[in-house]
XYZ file of C-alpha atoms in Angstrom:
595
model
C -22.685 -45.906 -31.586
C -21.966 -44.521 -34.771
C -24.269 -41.940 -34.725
C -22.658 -40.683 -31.408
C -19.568 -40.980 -33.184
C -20.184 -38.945 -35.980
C -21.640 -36.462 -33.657
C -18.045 -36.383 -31.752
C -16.397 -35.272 -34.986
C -19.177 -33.150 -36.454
C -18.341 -29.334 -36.570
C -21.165 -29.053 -34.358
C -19.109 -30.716 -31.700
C -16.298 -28.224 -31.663
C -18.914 -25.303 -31.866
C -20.764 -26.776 -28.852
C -17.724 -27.096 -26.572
C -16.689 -23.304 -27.595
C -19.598 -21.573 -26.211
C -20.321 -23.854 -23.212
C -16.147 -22.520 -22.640
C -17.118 -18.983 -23.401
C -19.982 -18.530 -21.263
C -18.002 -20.686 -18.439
C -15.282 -18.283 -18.489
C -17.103 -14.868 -19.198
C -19.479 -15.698 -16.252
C -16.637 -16.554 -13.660
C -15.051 -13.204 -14.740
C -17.977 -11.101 -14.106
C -18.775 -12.818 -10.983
C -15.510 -12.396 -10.126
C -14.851 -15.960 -8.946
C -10.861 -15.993 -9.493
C -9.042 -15.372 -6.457
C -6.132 -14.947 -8.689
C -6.078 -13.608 -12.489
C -3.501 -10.940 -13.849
C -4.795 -8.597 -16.867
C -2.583 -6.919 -19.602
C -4.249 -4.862 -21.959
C -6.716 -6.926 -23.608
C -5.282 -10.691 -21.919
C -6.589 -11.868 -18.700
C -3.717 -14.787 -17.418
C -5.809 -16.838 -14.484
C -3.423 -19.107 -12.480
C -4.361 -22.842 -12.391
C -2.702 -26.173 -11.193
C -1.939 -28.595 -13.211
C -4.045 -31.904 -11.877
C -1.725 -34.837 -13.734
C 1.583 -32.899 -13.666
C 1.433 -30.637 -10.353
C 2.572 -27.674 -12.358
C 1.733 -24.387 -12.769
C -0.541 -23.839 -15.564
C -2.518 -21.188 -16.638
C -5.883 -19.982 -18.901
C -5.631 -17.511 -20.852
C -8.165 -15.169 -22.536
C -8.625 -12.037 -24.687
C -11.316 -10.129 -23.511
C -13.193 -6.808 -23.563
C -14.970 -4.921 -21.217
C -18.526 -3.661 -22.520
C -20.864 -0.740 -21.077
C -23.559 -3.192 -19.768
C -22.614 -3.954 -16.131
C -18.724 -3.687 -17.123
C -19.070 -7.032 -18.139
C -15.860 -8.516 -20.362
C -16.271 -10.822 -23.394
C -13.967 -13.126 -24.596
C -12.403 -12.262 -28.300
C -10.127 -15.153 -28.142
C -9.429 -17.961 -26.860
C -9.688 -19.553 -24.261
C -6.212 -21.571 -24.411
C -4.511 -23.492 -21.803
C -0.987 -22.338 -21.190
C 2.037 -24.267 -20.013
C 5.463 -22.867 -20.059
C 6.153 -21.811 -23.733
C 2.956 -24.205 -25.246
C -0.134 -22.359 -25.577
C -3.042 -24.818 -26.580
C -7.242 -23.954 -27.345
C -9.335 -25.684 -24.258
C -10.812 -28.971 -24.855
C -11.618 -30.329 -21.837
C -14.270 -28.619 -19.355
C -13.505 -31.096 -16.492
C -9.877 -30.517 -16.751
C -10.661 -26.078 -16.827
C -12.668 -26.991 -14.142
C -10.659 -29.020 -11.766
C -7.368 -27.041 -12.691
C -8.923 -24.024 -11.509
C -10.879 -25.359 -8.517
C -8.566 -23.727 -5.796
C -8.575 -20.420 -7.658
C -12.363 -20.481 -7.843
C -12.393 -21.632 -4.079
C -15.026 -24.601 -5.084
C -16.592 -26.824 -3.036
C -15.821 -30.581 -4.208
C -18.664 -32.474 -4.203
C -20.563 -29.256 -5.945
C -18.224 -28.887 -8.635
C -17.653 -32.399 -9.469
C -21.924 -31.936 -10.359
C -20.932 -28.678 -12.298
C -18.978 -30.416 -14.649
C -21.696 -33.069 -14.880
C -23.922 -30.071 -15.867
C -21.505 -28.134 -18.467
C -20.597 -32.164 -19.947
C -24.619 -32.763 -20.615
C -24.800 -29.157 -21.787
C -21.893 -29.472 -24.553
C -23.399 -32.993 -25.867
C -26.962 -31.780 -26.224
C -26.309 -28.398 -27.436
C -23.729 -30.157 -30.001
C -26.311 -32.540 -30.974
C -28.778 -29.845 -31.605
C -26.792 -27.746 -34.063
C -25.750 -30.803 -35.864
C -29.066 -31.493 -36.583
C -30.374 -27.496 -36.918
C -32.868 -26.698 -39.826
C -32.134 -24.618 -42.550
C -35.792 -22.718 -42.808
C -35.526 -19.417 -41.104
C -37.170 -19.035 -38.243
C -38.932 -15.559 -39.362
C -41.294 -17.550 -41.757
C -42.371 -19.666 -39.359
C -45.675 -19.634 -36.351
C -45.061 -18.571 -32.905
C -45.147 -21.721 -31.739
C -42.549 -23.169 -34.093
C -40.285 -20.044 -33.156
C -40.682 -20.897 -29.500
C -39.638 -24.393 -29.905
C -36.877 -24.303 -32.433
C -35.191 -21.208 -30.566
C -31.631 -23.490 -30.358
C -29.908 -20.756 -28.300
C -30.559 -21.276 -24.445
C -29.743 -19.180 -21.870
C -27.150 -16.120 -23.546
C -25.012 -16.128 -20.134
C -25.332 -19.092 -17.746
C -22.658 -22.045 -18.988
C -25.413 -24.502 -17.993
C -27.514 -23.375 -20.413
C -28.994 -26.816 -21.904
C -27.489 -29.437 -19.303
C -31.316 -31.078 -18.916
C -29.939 -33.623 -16.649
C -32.247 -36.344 -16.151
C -32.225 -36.443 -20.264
C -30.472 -39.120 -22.121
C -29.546 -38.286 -26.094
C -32.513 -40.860 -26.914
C -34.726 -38.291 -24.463
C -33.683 -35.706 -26.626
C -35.047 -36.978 -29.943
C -38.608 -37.588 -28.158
C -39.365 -34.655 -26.295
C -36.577 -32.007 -26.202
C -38.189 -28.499 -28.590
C -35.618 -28.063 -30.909
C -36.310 -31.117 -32.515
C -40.204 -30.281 -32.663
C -41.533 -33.367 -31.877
C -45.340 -34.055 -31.004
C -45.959 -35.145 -27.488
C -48.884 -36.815 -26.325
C -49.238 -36.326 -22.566
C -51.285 -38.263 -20.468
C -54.766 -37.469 -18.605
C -54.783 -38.902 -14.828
C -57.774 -38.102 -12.321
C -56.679 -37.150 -8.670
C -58.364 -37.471 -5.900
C -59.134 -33.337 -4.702
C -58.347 -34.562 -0.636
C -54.710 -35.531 -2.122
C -54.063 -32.505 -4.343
C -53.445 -28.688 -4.303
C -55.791 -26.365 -5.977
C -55.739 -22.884 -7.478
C -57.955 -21.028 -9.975
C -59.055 -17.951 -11.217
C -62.019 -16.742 -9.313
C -63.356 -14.644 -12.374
C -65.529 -17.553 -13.205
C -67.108 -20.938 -11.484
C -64.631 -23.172 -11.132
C -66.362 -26.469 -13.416
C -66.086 -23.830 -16.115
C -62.333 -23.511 -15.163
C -62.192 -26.709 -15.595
C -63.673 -26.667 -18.478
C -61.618 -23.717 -20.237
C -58.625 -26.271 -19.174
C -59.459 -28.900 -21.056
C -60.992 -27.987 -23.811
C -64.529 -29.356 -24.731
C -63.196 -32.457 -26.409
C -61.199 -33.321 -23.301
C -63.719 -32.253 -21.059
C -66.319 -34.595 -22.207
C -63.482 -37.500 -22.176
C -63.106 -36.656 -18.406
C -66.429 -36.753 -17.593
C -67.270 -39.871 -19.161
C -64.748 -41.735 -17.848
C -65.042 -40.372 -14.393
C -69.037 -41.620 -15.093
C -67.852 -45.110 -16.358
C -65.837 -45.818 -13.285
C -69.217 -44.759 -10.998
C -67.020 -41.490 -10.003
C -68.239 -38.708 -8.442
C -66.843 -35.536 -10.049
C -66.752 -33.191 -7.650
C -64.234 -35.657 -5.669
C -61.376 -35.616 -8.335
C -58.973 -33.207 -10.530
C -57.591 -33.346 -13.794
C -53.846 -33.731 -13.694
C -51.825 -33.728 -17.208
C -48.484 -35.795 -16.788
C -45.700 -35.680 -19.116
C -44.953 -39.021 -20.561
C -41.271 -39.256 -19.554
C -42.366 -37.465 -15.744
C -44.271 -41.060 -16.132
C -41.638 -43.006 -16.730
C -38.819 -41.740 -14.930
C -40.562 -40.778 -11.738
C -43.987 -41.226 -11.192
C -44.753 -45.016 -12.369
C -42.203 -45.439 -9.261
C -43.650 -43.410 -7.048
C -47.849 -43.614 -7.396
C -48.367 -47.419 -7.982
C -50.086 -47.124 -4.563
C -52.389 -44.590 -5.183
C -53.201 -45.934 -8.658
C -54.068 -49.397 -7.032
C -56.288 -46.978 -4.568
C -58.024 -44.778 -6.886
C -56.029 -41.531 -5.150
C -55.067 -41.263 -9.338
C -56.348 -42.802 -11.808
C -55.151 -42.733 -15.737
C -58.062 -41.586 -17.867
C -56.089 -41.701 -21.172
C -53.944 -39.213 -23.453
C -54.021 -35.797 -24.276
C -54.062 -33.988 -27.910
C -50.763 -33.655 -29.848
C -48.278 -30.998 -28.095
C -45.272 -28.838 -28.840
C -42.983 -28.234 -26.549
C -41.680 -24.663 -26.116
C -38.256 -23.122 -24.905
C -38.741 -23.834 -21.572
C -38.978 -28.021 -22.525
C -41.946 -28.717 -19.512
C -44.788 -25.817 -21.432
C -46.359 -27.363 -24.023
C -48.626 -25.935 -26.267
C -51.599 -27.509 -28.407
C -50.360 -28.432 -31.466
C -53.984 -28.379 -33.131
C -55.890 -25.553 -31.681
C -53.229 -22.812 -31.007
C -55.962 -20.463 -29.455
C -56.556 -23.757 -26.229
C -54.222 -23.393 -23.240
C -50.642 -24.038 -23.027
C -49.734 -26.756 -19.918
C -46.688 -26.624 -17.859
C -45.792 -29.999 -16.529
C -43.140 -31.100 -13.547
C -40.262 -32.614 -14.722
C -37.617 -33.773 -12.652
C -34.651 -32.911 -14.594
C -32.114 -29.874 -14.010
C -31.854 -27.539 -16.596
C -29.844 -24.511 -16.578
C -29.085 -25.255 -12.882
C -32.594 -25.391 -11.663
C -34.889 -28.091 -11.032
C -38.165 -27.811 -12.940
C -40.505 -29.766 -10.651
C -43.697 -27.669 -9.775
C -43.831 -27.195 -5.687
C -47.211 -27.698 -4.761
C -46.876 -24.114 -2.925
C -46.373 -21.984 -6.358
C -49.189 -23.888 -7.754
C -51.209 -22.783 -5.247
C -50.364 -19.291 -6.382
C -50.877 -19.283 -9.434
C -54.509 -18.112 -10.033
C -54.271 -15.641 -7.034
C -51.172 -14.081 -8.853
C -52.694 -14.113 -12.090
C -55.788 -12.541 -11.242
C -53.899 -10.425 -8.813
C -51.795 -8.696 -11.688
C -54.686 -9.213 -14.544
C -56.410 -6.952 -12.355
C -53.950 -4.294 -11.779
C -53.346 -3.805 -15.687
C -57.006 -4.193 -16.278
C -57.720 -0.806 -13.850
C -54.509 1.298 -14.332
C -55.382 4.220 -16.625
C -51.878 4.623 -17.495
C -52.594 2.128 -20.444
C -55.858 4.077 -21.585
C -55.677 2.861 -24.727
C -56.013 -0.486 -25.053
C -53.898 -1.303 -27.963
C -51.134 -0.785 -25.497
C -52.301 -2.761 -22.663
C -49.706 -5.104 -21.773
C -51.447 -8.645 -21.818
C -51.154 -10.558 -18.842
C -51.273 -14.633 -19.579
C -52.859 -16.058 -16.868
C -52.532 -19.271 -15.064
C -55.971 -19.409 -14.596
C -55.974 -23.543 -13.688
C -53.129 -25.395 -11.355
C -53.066 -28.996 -9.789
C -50.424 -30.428 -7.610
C -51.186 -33.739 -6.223
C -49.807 -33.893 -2.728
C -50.141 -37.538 -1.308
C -50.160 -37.711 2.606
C -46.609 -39.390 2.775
C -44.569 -37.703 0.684
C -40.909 -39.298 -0.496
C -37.621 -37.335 -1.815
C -38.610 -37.685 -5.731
C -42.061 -36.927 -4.979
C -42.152 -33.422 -4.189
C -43.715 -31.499 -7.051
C -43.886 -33.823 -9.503
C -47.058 -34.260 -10.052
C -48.258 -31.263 -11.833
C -50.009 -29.041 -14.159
C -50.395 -25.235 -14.468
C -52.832 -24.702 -17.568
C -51.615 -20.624 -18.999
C -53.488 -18.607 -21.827
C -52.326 -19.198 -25.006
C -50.609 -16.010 -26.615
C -52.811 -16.601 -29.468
C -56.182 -16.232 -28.010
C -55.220 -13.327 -26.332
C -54.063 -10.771 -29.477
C -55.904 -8.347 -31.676
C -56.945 -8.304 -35.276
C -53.552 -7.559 -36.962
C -51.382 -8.663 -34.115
C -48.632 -10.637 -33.830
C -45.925 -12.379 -31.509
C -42.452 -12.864 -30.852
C -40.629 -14.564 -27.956
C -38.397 -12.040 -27.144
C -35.576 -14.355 -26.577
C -35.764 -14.314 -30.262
C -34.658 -10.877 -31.066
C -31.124 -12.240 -30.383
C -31.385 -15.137 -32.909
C -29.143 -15.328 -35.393
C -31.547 -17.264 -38.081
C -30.566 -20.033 -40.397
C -29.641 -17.354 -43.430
C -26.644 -15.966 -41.499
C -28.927 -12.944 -40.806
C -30.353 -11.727 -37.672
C -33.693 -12.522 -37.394
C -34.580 -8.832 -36.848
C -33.177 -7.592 -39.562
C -36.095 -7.214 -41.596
C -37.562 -4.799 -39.274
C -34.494 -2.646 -38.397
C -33.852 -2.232 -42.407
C -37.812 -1.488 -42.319
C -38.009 1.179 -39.150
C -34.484 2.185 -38.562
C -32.380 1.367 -35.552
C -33.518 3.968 -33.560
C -37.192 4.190 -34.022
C -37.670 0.574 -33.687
C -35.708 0.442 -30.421
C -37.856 3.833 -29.111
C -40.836 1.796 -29.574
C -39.016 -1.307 -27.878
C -38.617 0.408 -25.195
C -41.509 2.098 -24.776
C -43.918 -0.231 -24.806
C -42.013 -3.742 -24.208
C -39.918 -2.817 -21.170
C -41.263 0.188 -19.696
C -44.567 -1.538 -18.448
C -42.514 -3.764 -16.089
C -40.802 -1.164 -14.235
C -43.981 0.623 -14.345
C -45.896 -2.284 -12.214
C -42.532 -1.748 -9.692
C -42.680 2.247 -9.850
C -46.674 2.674 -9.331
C -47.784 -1.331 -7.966
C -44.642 -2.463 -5.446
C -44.967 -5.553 -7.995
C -41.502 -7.049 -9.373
C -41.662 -9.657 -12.016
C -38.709 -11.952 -12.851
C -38.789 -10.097 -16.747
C -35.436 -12.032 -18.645
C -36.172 -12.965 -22.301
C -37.634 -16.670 -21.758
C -40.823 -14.786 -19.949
C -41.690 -11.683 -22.411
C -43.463 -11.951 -25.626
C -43.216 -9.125 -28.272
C -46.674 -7.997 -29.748
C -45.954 -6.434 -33.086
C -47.550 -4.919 -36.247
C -45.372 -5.934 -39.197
C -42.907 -6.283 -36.857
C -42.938 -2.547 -35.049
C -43.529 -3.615 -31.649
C -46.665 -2.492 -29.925
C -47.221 -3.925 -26.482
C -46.086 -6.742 -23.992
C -47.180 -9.749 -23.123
C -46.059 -11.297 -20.089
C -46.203 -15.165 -18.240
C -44.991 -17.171 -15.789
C -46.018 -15.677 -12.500
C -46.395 -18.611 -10.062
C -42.550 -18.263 -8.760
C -41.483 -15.272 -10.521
C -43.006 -12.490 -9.256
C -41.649 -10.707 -5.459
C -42.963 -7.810 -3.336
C -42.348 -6.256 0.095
C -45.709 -5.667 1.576
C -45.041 -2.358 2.771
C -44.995 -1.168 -0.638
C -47.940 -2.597 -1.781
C -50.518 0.107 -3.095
C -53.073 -3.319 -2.810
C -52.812 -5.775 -0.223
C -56.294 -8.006 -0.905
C -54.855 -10.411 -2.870
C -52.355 -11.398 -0.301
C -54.968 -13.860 1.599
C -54.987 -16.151 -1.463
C -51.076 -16.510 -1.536
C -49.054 -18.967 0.177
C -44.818 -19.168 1.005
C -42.816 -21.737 0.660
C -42.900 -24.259 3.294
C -39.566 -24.242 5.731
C -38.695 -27.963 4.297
C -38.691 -26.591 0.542
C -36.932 -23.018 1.666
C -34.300 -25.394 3.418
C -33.338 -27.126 -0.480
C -34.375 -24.134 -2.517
C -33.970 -20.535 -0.420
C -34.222 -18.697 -3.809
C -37.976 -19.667 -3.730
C -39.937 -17.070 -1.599
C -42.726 -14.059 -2.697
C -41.647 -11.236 0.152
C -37.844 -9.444 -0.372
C -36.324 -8.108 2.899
C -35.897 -4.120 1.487
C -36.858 -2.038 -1.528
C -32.962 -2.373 -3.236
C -33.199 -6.236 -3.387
C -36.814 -5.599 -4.511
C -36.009 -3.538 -7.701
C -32.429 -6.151 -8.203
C -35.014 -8.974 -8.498
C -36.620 -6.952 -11.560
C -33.544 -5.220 -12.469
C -31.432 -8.205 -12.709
C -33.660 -10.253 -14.875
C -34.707 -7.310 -17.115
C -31.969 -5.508 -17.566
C -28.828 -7.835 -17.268
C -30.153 -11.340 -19.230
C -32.381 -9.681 -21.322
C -31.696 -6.107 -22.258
C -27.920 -6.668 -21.924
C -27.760 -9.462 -24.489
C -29.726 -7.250 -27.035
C -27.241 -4.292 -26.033
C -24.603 -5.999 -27.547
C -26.225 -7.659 -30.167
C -27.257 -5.016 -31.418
C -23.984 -3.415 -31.493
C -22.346 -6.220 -33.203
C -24.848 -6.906 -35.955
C -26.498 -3.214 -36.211
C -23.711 -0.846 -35.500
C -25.297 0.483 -32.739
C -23.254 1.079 -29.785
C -24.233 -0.552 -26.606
C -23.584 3.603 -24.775
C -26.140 4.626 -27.626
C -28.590 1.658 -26.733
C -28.539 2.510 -22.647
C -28.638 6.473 -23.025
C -31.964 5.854 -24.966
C -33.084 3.448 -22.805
C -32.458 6.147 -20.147
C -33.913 8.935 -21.848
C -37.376 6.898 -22.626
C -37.404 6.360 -18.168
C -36.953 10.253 -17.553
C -39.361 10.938 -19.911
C -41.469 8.856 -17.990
C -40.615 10.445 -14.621
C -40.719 13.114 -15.558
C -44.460 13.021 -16.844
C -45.398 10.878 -13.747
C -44.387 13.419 -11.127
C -46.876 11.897 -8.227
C -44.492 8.698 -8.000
C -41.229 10.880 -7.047
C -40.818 9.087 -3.628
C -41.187 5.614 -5.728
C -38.787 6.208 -7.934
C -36.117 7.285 -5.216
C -37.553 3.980 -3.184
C -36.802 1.836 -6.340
C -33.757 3.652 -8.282
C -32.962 2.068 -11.263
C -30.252 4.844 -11.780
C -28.470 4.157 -8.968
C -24.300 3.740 -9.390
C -24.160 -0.197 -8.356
C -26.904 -2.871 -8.750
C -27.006 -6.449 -7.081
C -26.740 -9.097 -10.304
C -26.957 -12.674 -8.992
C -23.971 -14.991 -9.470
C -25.561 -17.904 -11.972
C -22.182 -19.817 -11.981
C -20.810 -19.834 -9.041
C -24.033 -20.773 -6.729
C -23.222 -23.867 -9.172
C -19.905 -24.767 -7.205
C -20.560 -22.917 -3.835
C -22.923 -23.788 -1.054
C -26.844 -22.867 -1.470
C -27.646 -19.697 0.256
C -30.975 -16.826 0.099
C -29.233 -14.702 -2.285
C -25.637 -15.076 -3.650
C -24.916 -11.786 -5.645
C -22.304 -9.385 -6.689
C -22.318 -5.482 -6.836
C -21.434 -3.987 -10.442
C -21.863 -1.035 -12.041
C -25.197 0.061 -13.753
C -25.380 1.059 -16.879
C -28.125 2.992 -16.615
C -26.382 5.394 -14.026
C -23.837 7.874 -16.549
C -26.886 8.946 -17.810
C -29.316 9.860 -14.182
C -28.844 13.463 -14.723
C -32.286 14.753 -14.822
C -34.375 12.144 -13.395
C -36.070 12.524 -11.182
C -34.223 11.015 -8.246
C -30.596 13.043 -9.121
């Protein structure tokens, strides 16, 4: 206990609780959840009820609106206002409950909400108490991608990881860099789900997977046991997925051979997304992404059998499509694609409601084996970061290049590829921060590397220009689409194809470096979309054959769809729950090409 104490009154603590608030309030503004608020210049007054006293109460911010999706941010405050006392926010239950009838919330829903934004505070506040002090700039990819402390930029939930205790934390949460050892099971191939690349036999697959050391581990004690080979699948567990979940769930098919433990993994790290873990030993060996059956930032991160079986269609699917478009003909530009070239979901004939999709493994390209002689990588969730010396971590580079060149670049050859694959392919990818990589040369960017494909990539097959991967791809079953509607491959129209890309490029990820950059940089977030919208005309302009695609997918049109992260938090699960708000790309559509 008196470590938890000291965390309570730690600076950390106060810090914590102040940006869980922030984001909580900023995102309920934007998605314009109050059925009630007043605004006054710069102070937004939001009507509450008083829960112990029955009074009317009120929160009160002061906010601006910014030029990326009209979007306000809080400059003070919040504070909690009753008749003359005005008094800073301390308590997220009682903001949340106060304001439940204003936000129209359903009970049982928000009652979990709170649950989330509670875990979030604690863990966040225990993470910057216990925050290094060696920049982040001087250290390896992989020790950028797991000490990244930030989360999420705009959804309040942003490190809730329920399913975590504080002593969970310490063993296997990233920013605390620990080394975990997963464990090697063998499952039965008649109980599992299977997907791999098919630009090699699949026992090398296998192979690749595991590495040689592992591989000749598996074998042998397949061998020992009298095992035939060709009758199981390796299946990586995370050690708390073990203890939490499965140890309850599989003792019958451990007793009848449908799994069997084989032993531990190598040493891993785990990365910003706290289930991919990469090798701690050989950097260049593939990274794993494991089920666990926690909730972070509002989303469960089990693996449904159904996206594993995507995976290595996907993958080769969109490998492919870079591989043969001559619009990278020089290959120093070619944005790499990290496949998920391995996937195993163990499915077992009775399935129960914790045993769903968590059981498995998609084995992705390291970053590392994939760059050039001189190259290297940043997550791009990282050009945010605001590293240990007070300094941006970009800074370096923007004193090096300039503002303006660097961004060019940036632009060019780190967020133009994805709308490219919409423009020219019909192929949306879910592009926010957590699933880019920068490639750079001394830190001027030079190409993209993207990941994560098995759930986060959407089409409409009528705007395919390739429809022969489509055999090897599965949807969601009805039972899963029933818990999870958000989970599906085909969008209904072109618009809420290009939102799905839209949204997650250019409102999590492009927005958040819009204003940082005008914050830290002096560069204005109007200056930062006009030459975002100038590098896109250019490239209409000089690409005059896809006219009718770039009307079909307009990413200059005057309103966008931007899904509501917060409120689908406290309202009932639907397909899509989004708003309309202005783009910030349109004041500047005159001369593109779809005017």
């Amino acid at each position: 206990m008196d470590k938890y104490s000291q965390l309570l009154s730690h600076p950390a603590w106060d810090q914590a609780r102040e940006r869980v608030l922030r984001q909580l309030f900023e995102a309920l503004m934007f998605e314009e959840a109050f059925k009630k608020a007043t605004i006054k210049g710069d102070l937004i007054s939001i009507p509450a009820q008083g829960i112990r006293t029955g009074t009317e109460v009120s929160y009160c911010c002061r906010i601006r609106e910014t030029h990326s999706f009209a979007r306000h941010r809080i400059i003070e405050g919040p504070w909690r206002v009753e008749g003359d006392r005005w008094q800073p926010v301390t308590d997220l239950a009682q903001v949340l409950n106060e304001l439940s009838s204003n936000i129209g919330a359903d009970p049982a829903r928000l009652k979990a909400f709170v649950s989330e934004l509670r875990s979030t505070q604690i863990k966040q506040a225990e993470v910057l108490a216990q925050r290094g002090q060696q920049p982040l700039r001087t250290l390896s990819f992989n020790q950028i991608e797991s000490r990244l402390t930030d989360g999420h930029p705009y959804h309040p939930s942003f490190k809730s990881r329920l399913g975590f205790t504080l002593a969970d934390s310490a063993l296997y949460a990233p920013e605390y860099a620990p080394i975990v050892t997963p464990l090697l099971f063998a499952v039965k191939q008649s109980a599992a789900v299977v997907s791999a690349t098919a630009e090699m036999p699949f026992s090398d697959v296998i192979r690749a997977a595991l590495g040689e050391a592992i591989w000749d581990l598996y074998q042998q004690q397949l061998s020992s046991r009298a095992l035939n080979l060709d009758d199981y699948l390796p299946l990586p567990v995370h050690p708390w997925q073990w203890d939490e979940v499965l140890a309850l769930e599989c003792h019958e098919a451990i007793k009848s051979n449908e799994m069997i433990y084989l032993g531990q993994l190598q040493g891993y790290l785990p990365q910003q997304s706290i289930r991919t873990l990469a090798n701690a030993e050989h950097v260049e060996n593939s990274n794993i992404k494991l089920s666990m059956s926690l909730v972070n930032t509002s989303t469960s991160r089990v693996l449904a059998p159904h996206t594993v079986a995507n995976a290595g269609g996907i993958s080769d699917w969109l490998a492919d499509i870079v591989a043969e478009d001559n619009y990278w003909q020089d290959q120093t530009r070619r944005p790499i694609i990290l496949k998920e070239f391995f996937a195993v979901a163990y499915k077992p004939a009775y399935s129960s409601q914790n045993g769903y999709g968590a059981a498995s493994c998609i084995w992705r390209q390291s970053i590392q084996s994939q760059l050039m002689e001189g190259e290297s990588a940043l997550p791009i969730s990282a050009l945010i970061y605001q590293d240990h010396d007070n300094h941006p971590l970009i800074t370096p580079w923007i004193d090096q290049y300039g503002t303006h060149a660097w961004l060019t670049e940036l632009f060019q050859q780190v967020y133009l590829p994805v709308l490219h694959l919409l423009w020219k392919h019909g192929l949306a990818l879910e592009s926010h921060a957590q699933n880019m990589m920068l490639v750079h040369k001394q830190g001027m960017p030079q190409r993209v590397a993207l990941k994560d494909f098995h759930d986060g990539v959407r089409f409409k097959k009528e705007f395919l220009i390739d429809h022969s991967y489509l055999e090897r791809l599965a949807e969601a079953p009805a039972e899963h689409s029933a818990v999870n509607p958000n989970s599906f491959l085909e969008t209904l129209d072109a618009d809420e194809l290009r939102d799905f890309c839209y949204d997650a490029l250019a409102f999590v990820n492009l927005a958040e470096l819009a204003w940082f950059m005008e914050q830290n940089f002096n560069y204005s977030e109007s200056m930062f979309w006009e030459l975002f919208a100038r590098i896109l005309k250019d490239y209409q302009q000089s690409h005059p054959d896809l006219n009718e695609r770039f009307k079909l997918f307009n990413v200059f049109a005057e309103k966008v769809q931007i899904e509501q992260l917060a409120s689908r938090r406290f309202q009932p699960e639907i397909r899509q729950r989004v708003i309309e708000k202005p783009n910030p790309l349109a004041p500047y559509r005159a001369g593109s090409e779809h005017e």
